[in-house]
Every structure is written in C-alpha cells, then in structure tokens.
Short mmCIF file of C-alpha atoms in Angstrom, two decimals:
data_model
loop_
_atom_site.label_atom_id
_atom_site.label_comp_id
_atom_site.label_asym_id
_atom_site.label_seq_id
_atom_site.Cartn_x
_atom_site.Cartn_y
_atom_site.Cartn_z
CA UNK A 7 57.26 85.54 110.18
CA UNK A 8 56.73 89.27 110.77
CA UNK A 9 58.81 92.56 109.54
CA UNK A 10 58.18 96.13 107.50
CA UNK A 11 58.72 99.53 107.85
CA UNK A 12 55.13 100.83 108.37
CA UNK A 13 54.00 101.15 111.78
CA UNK A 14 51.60 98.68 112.33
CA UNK A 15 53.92 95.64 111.11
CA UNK A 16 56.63 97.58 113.48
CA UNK A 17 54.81 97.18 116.39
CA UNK A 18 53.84 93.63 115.56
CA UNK A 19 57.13 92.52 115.36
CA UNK A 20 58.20 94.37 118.15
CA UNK A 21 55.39 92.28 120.39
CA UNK A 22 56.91 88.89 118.45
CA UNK A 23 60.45 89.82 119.82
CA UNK A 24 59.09 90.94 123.18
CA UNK A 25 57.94 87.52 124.11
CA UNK A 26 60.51 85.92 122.65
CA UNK A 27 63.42 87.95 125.09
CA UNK A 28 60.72 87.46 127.93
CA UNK A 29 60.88 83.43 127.34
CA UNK A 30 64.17 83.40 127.12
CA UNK A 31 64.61 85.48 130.41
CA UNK A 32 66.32 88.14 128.91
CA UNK A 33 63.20 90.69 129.54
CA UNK A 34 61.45 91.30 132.70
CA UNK A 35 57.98 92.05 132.37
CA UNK A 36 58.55 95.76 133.03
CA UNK A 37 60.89 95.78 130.03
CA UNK A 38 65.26 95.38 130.65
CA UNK A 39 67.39 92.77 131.08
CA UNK A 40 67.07 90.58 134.15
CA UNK A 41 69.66 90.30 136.87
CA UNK A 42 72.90 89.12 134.84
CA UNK A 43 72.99 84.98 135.28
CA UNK A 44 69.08 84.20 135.24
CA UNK A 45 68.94 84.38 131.23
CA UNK A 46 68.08 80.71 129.38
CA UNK A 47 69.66 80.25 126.26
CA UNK A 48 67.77 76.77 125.66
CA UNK A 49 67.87 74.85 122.84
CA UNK A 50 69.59 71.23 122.40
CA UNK A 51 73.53 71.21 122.25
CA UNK A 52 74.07 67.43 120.58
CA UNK A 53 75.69 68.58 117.27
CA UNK A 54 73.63 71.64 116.27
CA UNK A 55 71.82 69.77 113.92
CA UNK A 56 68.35 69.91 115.88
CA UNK A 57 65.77 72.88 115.83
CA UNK A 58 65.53 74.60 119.19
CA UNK A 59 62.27 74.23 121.47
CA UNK A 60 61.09 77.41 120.00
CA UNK A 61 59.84 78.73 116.36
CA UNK A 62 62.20 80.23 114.13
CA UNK A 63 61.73 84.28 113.71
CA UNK A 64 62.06 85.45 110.58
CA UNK A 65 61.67 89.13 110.00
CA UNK A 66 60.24 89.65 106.17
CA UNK A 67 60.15 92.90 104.04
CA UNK A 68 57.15 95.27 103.43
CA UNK A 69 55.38 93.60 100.61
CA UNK A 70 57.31 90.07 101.01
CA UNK A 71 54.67 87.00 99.79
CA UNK A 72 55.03 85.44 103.64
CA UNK A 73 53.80 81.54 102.07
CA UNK A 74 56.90 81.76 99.70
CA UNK A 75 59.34 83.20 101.57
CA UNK A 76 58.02 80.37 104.78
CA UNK A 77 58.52 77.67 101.72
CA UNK A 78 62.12 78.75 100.26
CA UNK A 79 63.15 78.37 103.87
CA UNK A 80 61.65 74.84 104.23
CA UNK A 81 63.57 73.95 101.53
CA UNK A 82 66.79 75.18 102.04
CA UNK A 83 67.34 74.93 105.61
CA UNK A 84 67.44 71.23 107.08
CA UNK A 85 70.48 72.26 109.91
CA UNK A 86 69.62 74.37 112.61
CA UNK A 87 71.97 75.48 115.11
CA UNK A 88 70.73 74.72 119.00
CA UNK A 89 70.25 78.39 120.10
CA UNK A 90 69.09 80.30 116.89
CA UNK A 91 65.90 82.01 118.12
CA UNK A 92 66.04 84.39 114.65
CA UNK A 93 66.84 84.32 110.91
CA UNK A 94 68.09 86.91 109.02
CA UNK A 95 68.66 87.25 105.31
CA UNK A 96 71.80 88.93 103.90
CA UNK A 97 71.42 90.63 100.72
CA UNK A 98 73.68 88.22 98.60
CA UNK A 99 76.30 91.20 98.26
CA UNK A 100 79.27 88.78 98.06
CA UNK A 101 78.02 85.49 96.85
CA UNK A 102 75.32 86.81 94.57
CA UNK A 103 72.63 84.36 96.14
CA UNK A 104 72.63 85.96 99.87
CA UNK A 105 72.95 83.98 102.85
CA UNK A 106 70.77 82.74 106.00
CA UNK A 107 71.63 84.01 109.26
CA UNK A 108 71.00 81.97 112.82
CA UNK A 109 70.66 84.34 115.70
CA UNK A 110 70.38 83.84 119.00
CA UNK A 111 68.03 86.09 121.30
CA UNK A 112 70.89 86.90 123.37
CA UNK A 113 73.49 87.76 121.21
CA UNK A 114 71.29 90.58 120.23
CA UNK A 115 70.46 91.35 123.87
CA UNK A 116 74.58 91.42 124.33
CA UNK A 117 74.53 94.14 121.44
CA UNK A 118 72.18 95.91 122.68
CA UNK A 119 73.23 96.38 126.37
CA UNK A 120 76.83 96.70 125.56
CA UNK A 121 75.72 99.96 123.04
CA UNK A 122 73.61 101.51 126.00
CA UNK A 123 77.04 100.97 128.19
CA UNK A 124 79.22 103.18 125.09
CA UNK A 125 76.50 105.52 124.85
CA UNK A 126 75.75 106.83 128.35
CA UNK A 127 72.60 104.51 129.19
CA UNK A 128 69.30 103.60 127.68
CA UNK A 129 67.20 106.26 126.27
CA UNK A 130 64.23 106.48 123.57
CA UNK A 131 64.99 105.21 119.66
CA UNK A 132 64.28 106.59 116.68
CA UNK A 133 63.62 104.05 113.84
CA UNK A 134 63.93 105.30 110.39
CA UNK A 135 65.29 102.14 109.02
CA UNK A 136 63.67 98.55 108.05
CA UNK A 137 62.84 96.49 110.61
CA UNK A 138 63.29 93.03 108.46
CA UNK A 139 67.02 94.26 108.46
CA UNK A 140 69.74 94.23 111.73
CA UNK A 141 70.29 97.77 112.58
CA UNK A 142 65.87 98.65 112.12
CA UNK A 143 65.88 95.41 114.57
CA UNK A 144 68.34 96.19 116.87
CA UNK A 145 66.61 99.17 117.42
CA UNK A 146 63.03 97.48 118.29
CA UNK A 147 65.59 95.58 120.79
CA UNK A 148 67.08 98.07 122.25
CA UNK A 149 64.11 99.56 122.93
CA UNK A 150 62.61 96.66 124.74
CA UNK A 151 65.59 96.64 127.01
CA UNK A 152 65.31 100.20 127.90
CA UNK A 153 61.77 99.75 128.49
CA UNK A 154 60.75 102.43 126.23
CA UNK A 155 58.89 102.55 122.91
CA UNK A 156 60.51 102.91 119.53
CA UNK A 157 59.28 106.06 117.95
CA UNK A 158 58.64 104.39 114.27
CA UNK A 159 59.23 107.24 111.69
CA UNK A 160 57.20 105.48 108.12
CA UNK A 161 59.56 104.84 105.68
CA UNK A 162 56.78 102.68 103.69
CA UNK A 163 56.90 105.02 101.18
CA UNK A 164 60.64 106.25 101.10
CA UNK A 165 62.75 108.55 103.61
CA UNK A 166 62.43 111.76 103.91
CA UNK A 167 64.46 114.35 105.99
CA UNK A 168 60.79 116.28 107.17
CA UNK A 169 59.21 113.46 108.27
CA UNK A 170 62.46 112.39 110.32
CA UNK A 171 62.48 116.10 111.53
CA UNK A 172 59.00 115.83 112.79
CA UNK A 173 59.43 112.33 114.59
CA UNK A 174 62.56 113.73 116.41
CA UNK A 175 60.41 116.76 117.67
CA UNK A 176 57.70 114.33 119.05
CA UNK A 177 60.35 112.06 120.87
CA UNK A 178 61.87 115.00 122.22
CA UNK A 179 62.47 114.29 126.19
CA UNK A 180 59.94 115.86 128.69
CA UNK A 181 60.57 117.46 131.91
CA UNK A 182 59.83 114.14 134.16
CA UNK A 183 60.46 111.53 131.92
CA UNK A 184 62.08 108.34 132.54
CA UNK A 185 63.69 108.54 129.58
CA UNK A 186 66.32 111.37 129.37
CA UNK A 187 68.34 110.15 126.05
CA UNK A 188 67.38 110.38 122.67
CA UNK A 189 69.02 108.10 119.86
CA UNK A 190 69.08 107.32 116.21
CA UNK A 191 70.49 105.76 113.45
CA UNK A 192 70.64 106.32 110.00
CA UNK A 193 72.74 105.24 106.98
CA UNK A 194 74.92 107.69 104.92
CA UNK A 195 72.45 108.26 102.47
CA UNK A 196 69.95 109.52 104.77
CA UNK A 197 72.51 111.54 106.88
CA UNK A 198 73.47 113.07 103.07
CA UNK A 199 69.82 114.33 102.58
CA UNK A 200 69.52 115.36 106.05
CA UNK A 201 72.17 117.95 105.36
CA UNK A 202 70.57 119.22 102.64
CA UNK A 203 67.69 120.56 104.78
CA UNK A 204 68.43 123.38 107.42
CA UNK A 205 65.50 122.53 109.27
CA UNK A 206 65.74 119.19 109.61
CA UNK A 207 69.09 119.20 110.24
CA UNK A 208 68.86 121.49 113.26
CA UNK A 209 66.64 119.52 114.72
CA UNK A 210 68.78 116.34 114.65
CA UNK A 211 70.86 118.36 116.75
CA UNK A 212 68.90 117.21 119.97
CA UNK A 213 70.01 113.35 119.25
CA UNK A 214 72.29 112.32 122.24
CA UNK A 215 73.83 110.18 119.53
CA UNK A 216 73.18 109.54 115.78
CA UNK A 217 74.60 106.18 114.63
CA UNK A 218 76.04 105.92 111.29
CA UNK A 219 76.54 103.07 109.35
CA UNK A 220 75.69 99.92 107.19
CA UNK A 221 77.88 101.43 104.41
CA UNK A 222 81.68 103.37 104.11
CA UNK A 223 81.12 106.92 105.70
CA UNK A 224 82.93 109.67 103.84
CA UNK A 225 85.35 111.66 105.92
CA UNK A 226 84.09 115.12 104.23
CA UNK A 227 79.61 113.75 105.54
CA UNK A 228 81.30 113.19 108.65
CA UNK A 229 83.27 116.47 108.90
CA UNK A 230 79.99 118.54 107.88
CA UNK A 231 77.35 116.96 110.13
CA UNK A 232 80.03 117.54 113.02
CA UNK A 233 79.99 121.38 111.96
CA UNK A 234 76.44 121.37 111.87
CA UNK A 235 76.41 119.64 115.49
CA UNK A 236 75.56 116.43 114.80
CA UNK A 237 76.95 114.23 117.26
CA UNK A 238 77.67 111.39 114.87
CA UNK A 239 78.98 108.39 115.88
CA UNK A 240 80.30 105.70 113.10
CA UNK A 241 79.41 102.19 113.51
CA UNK A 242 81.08 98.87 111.90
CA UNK A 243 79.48 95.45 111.99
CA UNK A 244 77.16 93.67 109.75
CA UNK A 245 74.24 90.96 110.88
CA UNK A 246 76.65 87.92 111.87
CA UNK A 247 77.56 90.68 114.40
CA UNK A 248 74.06 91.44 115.53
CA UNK A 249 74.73 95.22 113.56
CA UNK A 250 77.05 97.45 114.90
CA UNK A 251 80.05 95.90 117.13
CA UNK A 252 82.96 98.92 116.36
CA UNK A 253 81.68 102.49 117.47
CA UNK A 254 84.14 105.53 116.34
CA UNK A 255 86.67 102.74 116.12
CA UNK A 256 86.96 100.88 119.32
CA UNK A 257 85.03 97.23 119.99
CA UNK A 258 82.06 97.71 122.19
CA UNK A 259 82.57 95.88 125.98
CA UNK A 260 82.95 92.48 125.09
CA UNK A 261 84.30 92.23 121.54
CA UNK A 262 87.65 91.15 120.25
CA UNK A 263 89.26 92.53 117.23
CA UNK A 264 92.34 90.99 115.69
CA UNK A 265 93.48 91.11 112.03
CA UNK A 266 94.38 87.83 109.57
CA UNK A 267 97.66 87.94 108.36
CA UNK A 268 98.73 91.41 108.20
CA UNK A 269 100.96 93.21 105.36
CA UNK A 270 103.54 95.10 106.23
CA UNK A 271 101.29 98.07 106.65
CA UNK A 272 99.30 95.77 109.47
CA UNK A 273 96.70 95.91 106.74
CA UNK A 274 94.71 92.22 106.88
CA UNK A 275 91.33 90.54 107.55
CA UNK A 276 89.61 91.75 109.90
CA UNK A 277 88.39 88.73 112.69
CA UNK A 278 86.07 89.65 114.92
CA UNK A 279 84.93 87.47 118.49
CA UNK A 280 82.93 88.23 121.46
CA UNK A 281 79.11 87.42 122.63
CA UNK A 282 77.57 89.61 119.73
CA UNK A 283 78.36 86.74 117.22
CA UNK A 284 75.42 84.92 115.22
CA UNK A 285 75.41 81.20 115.69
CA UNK A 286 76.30 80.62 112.22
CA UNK A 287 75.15 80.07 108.68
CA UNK A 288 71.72 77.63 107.98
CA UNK A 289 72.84 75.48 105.04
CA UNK A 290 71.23 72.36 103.67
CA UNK A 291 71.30 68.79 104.52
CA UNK A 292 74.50 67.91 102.01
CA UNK A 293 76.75 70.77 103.15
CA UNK A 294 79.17 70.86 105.54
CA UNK A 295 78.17 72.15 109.45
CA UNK A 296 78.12 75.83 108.90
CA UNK A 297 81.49 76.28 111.11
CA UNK A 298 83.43 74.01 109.39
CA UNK A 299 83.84 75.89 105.46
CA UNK A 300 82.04 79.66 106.18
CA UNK A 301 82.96 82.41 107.50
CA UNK A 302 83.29 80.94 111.21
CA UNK A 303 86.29 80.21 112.56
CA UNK A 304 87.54 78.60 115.85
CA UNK A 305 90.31 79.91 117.12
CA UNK A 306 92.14 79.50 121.11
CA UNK A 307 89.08 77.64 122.29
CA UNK A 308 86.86 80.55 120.59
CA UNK A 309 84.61 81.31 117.69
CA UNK A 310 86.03 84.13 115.77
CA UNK A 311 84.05 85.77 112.54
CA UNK A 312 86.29 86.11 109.39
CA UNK A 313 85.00 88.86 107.74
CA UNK A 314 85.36 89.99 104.11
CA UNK A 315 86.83 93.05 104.84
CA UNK A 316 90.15 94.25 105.02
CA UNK A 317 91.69 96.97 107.61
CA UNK A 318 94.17 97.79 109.81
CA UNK A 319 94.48 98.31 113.78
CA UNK A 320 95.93 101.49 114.39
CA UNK A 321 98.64 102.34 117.28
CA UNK A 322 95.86 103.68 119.84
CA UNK A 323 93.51 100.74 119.05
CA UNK A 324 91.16 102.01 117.16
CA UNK A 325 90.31 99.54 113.78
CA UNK A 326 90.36 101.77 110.65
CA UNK A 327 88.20 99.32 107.68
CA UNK A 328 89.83 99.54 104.31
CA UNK A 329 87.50 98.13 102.35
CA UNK A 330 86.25 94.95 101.34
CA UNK A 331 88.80 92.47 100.28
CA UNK A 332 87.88 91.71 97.05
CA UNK A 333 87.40 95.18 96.08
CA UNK A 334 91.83 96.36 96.14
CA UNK A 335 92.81 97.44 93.08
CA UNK A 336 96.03 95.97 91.51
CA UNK A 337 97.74 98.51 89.12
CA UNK A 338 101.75 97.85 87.78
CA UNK A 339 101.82 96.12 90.88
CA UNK A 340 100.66 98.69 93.50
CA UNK A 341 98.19 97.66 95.80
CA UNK A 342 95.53 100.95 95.78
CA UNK A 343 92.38 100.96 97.73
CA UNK A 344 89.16 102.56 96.06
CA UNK A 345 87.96 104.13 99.58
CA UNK A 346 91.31 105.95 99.38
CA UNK A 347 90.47 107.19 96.26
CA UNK A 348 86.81 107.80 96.60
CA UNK A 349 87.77 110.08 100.14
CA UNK A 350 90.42 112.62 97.86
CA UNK A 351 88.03 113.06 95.42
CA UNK A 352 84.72 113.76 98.25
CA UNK A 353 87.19 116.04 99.95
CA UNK A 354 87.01 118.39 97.34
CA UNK A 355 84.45 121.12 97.68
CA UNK A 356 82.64 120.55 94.20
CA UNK A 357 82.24 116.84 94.55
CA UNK A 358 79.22 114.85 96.54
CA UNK A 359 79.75 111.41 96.16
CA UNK A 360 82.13 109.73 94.26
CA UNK A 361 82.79 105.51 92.99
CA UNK A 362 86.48 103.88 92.14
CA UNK A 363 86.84 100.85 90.10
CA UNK A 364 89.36 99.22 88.35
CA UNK A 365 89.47 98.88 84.67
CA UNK A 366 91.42 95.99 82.65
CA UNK A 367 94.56 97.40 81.09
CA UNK A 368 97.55 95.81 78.96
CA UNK A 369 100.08 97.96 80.21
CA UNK A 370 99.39 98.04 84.12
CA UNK A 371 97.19 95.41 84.60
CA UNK A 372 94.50 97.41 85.79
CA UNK A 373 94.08 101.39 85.99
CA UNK A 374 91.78 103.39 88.38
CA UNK A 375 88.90 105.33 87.06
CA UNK A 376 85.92 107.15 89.27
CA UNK A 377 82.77 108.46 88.28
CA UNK A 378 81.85 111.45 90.25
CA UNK A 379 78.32 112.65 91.48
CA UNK A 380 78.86 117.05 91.96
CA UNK A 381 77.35 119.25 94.50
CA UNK A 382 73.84 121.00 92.90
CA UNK A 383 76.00 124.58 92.83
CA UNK A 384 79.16 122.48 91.08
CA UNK A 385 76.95 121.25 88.38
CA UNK A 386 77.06 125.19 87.12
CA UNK A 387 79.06 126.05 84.10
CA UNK A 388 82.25 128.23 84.79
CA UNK A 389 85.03 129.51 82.84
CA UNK A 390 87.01 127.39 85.39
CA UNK A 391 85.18 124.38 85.53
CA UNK A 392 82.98 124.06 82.67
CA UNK A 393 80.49 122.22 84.79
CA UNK A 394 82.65 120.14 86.28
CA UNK A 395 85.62 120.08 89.01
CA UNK A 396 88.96 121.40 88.32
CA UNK A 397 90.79 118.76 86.34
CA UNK A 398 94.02 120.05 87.93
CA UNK A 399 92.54 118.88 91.49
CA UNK A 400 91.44 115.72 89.94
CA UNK A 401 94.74 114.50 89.02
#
C-alpha cells in the first residue's frame, strides 16, 4: 500500500505502478506501451473468486494508518476478481459507507492511451491532485506511458494557485525536448481560485490542455477561463471508469455510451462500456458476485456500467450529464433538475457559486430553494442590491 500528495510518497507510488505495468507488459523499459498484442493480463479466470498471481495495490491517503487500512481490507474483501491488479476506495457519496474498487492494470493503460489519442499525443503532466484518488493516478500513469516524469506540484498542505503557477513555469517545454505537450488537470474548485489570480492564471495559458472534472462544471467557470485562454477541456467519468472516459462530450476511442430507459426528453441513465471499465466491486464472502446485484451490468455479450447519473445524448452525439439520479427535484409534479437551477443563478454576474435542493412542502410536494455564495465585489451594499443580487433576476 502506497499513495499521498507530497512528493516523496508520489514518486514511490509512481515506482510501485511502474513495475507493476512493466510485469504486466504494458511498459517497456524505456517507458510506453509495448507493441499492441504482447500485453498479459494474467490472473485466474475460474469464477473470479481467486486472487490474481500478483499483490493487490492499494493507493492510501497522506496521513492514512497503513496497518488499519491493510486490516479493514482483510476483513471485508474475501472475492477477488481474476485481473484486479489495484484497489480503489470511493468516497461513500451514494451509499454512505463507500465502496471497493477492482482495477485492472490495463484498463488504466486503455485510459490513458486513448486520452493521449484525443489530446494530440503524450506530453509532460502536471499533478496537483491526490494520488490515492483516480484522476492524481491516472496522471502518474499517463506519465509512465509517455515516458516522462510527472511534475508533482505539493498539495500536502492545501492548493494554492502560486505554487501551481510556479510548477507550470518549471515544466514549461524546452527547445529540444522530447516532450513538446504540456497537460493538467484540476477540479472546479481549483480552476475557481485560479481565476482569481492574474498571474497564475496567465501562466496556465501555456497548458496544451487543462482537464476539468471530478465534479459539475458551471457553464459561466467554463465561459471565463475560455476568455482568459484557458484551453479547458471537461471530463466525465468516475473510478469504475478508470477517471475520465467523456471529454467535451464525446466517449474517448473505445467507449460506448447509451442511456437506460429514456423519457421523452431522451433524458435516462447513463450506461457506459468499453475497455476503461473496472473489473467490478470487492464484496465479502456472503454477498452476491459483484456483477450479479451492483452497478455492473451485462448486456449483448458485454459488460456495461450503470451509473447513478442521469443525462441525455444530444442530436450530434455529444452526452450532456444532468445530474445524479437521486438528486431531481419533484415539485406539483414537474420534474426540475438542480444543475438547471444552480447554472441560471451562476450565470448572473453577482453570483459565484450557487446549491439547489428541494424542500418538503404540503402544497407541491416539494419546492426549490438555493443558497447562493456572491462574487467578493457583490457582497457590497447598494441601493440596488443591498448586498445581495437583484431579487428581480432571482425570480
């Protein structure tokens, strides 16, 4: 077990991971992928109830007691799926106790070439994210495959928008080098405080792409880092996926999209197929197989993930994510979706970030409500606003 977000435990893991791609033969010893055919998935097919021939990987946080997280796992994992070379821990969003991950080493490989192919080719990382999580991880992988090194920026002690600044200047192509793109990828948040600093958002200029995702992106971020020329590119896909899987939209080489019983709007579940997939869940000894009652389905002859979010796939292809499923808000009978709501109210000038929820209510059953975070210069008293954003606008 091996993880953080300082750079010492980065570059640990990163070593862990390498030998693990080169046993598998999905890394030559220069770094890359090997010629396409030659890479060993291993592991013993009878069931999927057997470990596979190699040590579990399991990425910890900074500051994680490694003899209790190594025992929790001992005791709730007895089923082990025949390729899983990694485990990675969701954060219990949905269920409320979070849920074990089995990855294979070449599902994230397929990730990772496939986003080199949609970007333009390998090129040098930036990682200003965890490394115990999927998209910090991918990144490490990625890098190994473009045979270049990660440069870590030290989040150990929190993010911050100078620090990211500086790192980009130092991984700034030279004349001569093999590597002649630059990449990162960040999360709104960080992207948010970014824009709040001139400097450091000129300098993220020089990114040949900036990734953005692991949470809903805001039409009105998007529009300004654009302006500022930011070449942004949104990413959906969570850790069965091996991290991002849709990029501005469209399925990366590979992936299948389809959508679970759609409305009359084509609004449904989104499904999602293709080599990126995990193996499947790790559940104890008295559960069903983890295909047979999670999220993985088979479908034609394939296995499909059903996620828990809803969207819609528009005329041109692209997939447009609604929201999470459980999260529609039912109000005298009207369907209303809170990202809907939450983009109005961001696409007003005075108002930075903004939550919908739905309240109970005799009448309607439910009624929308947001609470609203303003912009520093909206927070201002006004005759006109009295510290706050027109009401007119909010209505």
């Amino acid at each position: 077990m091996t993880g953080g977000t300082a750079p010492d435990d980065v570059d640990a893991l990163r070593a862990v991971l390498a030998e693990r791609l080169a046993r598998r033969g999905l890394l030559t010893a220069q770094g890359g992928w090997p010629a396409a055919g030659t890479a060993d998935r291993g592991g013993d097919e009878e069931g999927g109830r057997t470990a596979p021939p190699l040590p579990l990987l399991v990425p910890i946080g900074p500051g994680e007691d490694v003899d209790r997280a190594r025992a929790d796992l001992v005791r709730r994992i007895t089923r082990v799926p025949p390729r899983t070379d990694l485990v990675l821990r969701t954060s219990g969003s949905t269920t409320g106790t979070g849920r074990l991950i089995a990855v294979s080493a070449a599902a994230l490989v397929a990730s990772a070439r496939a986003t080199h192919d949609r970007l333009g080719g390998p090129g040098t990382w930036l990682l200003p994210l965890p490394a115990h999580h999927v998209a910090g991880l991918q990144i490490l992988i990625r890098s190994l495959m473009a045979a270049t090194a990660p440069v870590i920026v030290d989040t150990s002690t929190g993010f911050s928008p100078a620090a990211l600044a500086e790192a980009l200047r130092s991984a700034a192509p030279t004349a001569g080098s093999a590597a002649t793109r630059l990449y990162i990828s960040l999360v709104p948040t960080q992207l948010v405080r970014v824009l709040r600093e001139p400097a450091a958002s000129r300098v993220l200029t020089a990114a040949d792409a900036v990734l953005l995702g692991g949470a809903a992106v805001d039409p009105a971020l998007l529009a300004r880092a654009r302006r500022a020329g930011i070449r942004v590119v949104t990413t959906y896909g969570m850790s069965e996926t091996g991290g991002g899987c849709v990029y501005d939209g469209r399925p990366l080489d590979g992936v299948e999209l389809s959508i679970q019983n759609p409305d009359a709007e084509g609004a449904g579940r989104i499904l999602i197929s293709g080599p990126v997939l995990a193996e499947g869940y790790l559940q104890p000894a008295d559960r069903a197989p983890d295909d047979a009652g999670g999220s993985f389905l088979k479908s034609a002859g394939k296995r499909v993930l059903a996620t828990s979010d809803r969207g819609r796939l528009r005329s041109d292809g692209r997939l447009e994510v609604l929201g999470r499923l459980d999260d529609v808000i039912i109000t005298g009978g009207v369907k209303v979706e809170p990202r809907t709501v939450e983009e109005a109210l961001t696409g007003l000038d005075t108002v930075a970030e903004a939550c919908a929820v739905g309240l109970p209510d005799t009448q309607w059953g439910s009624v929308v409500v947001a609470a609203v975070v303003l912009e520093p210069a909206a927070g201002q008293e006004t005759p006109g606003n009295r510290g706050g954003p027109d009401g007119a606008a909010l209505r």
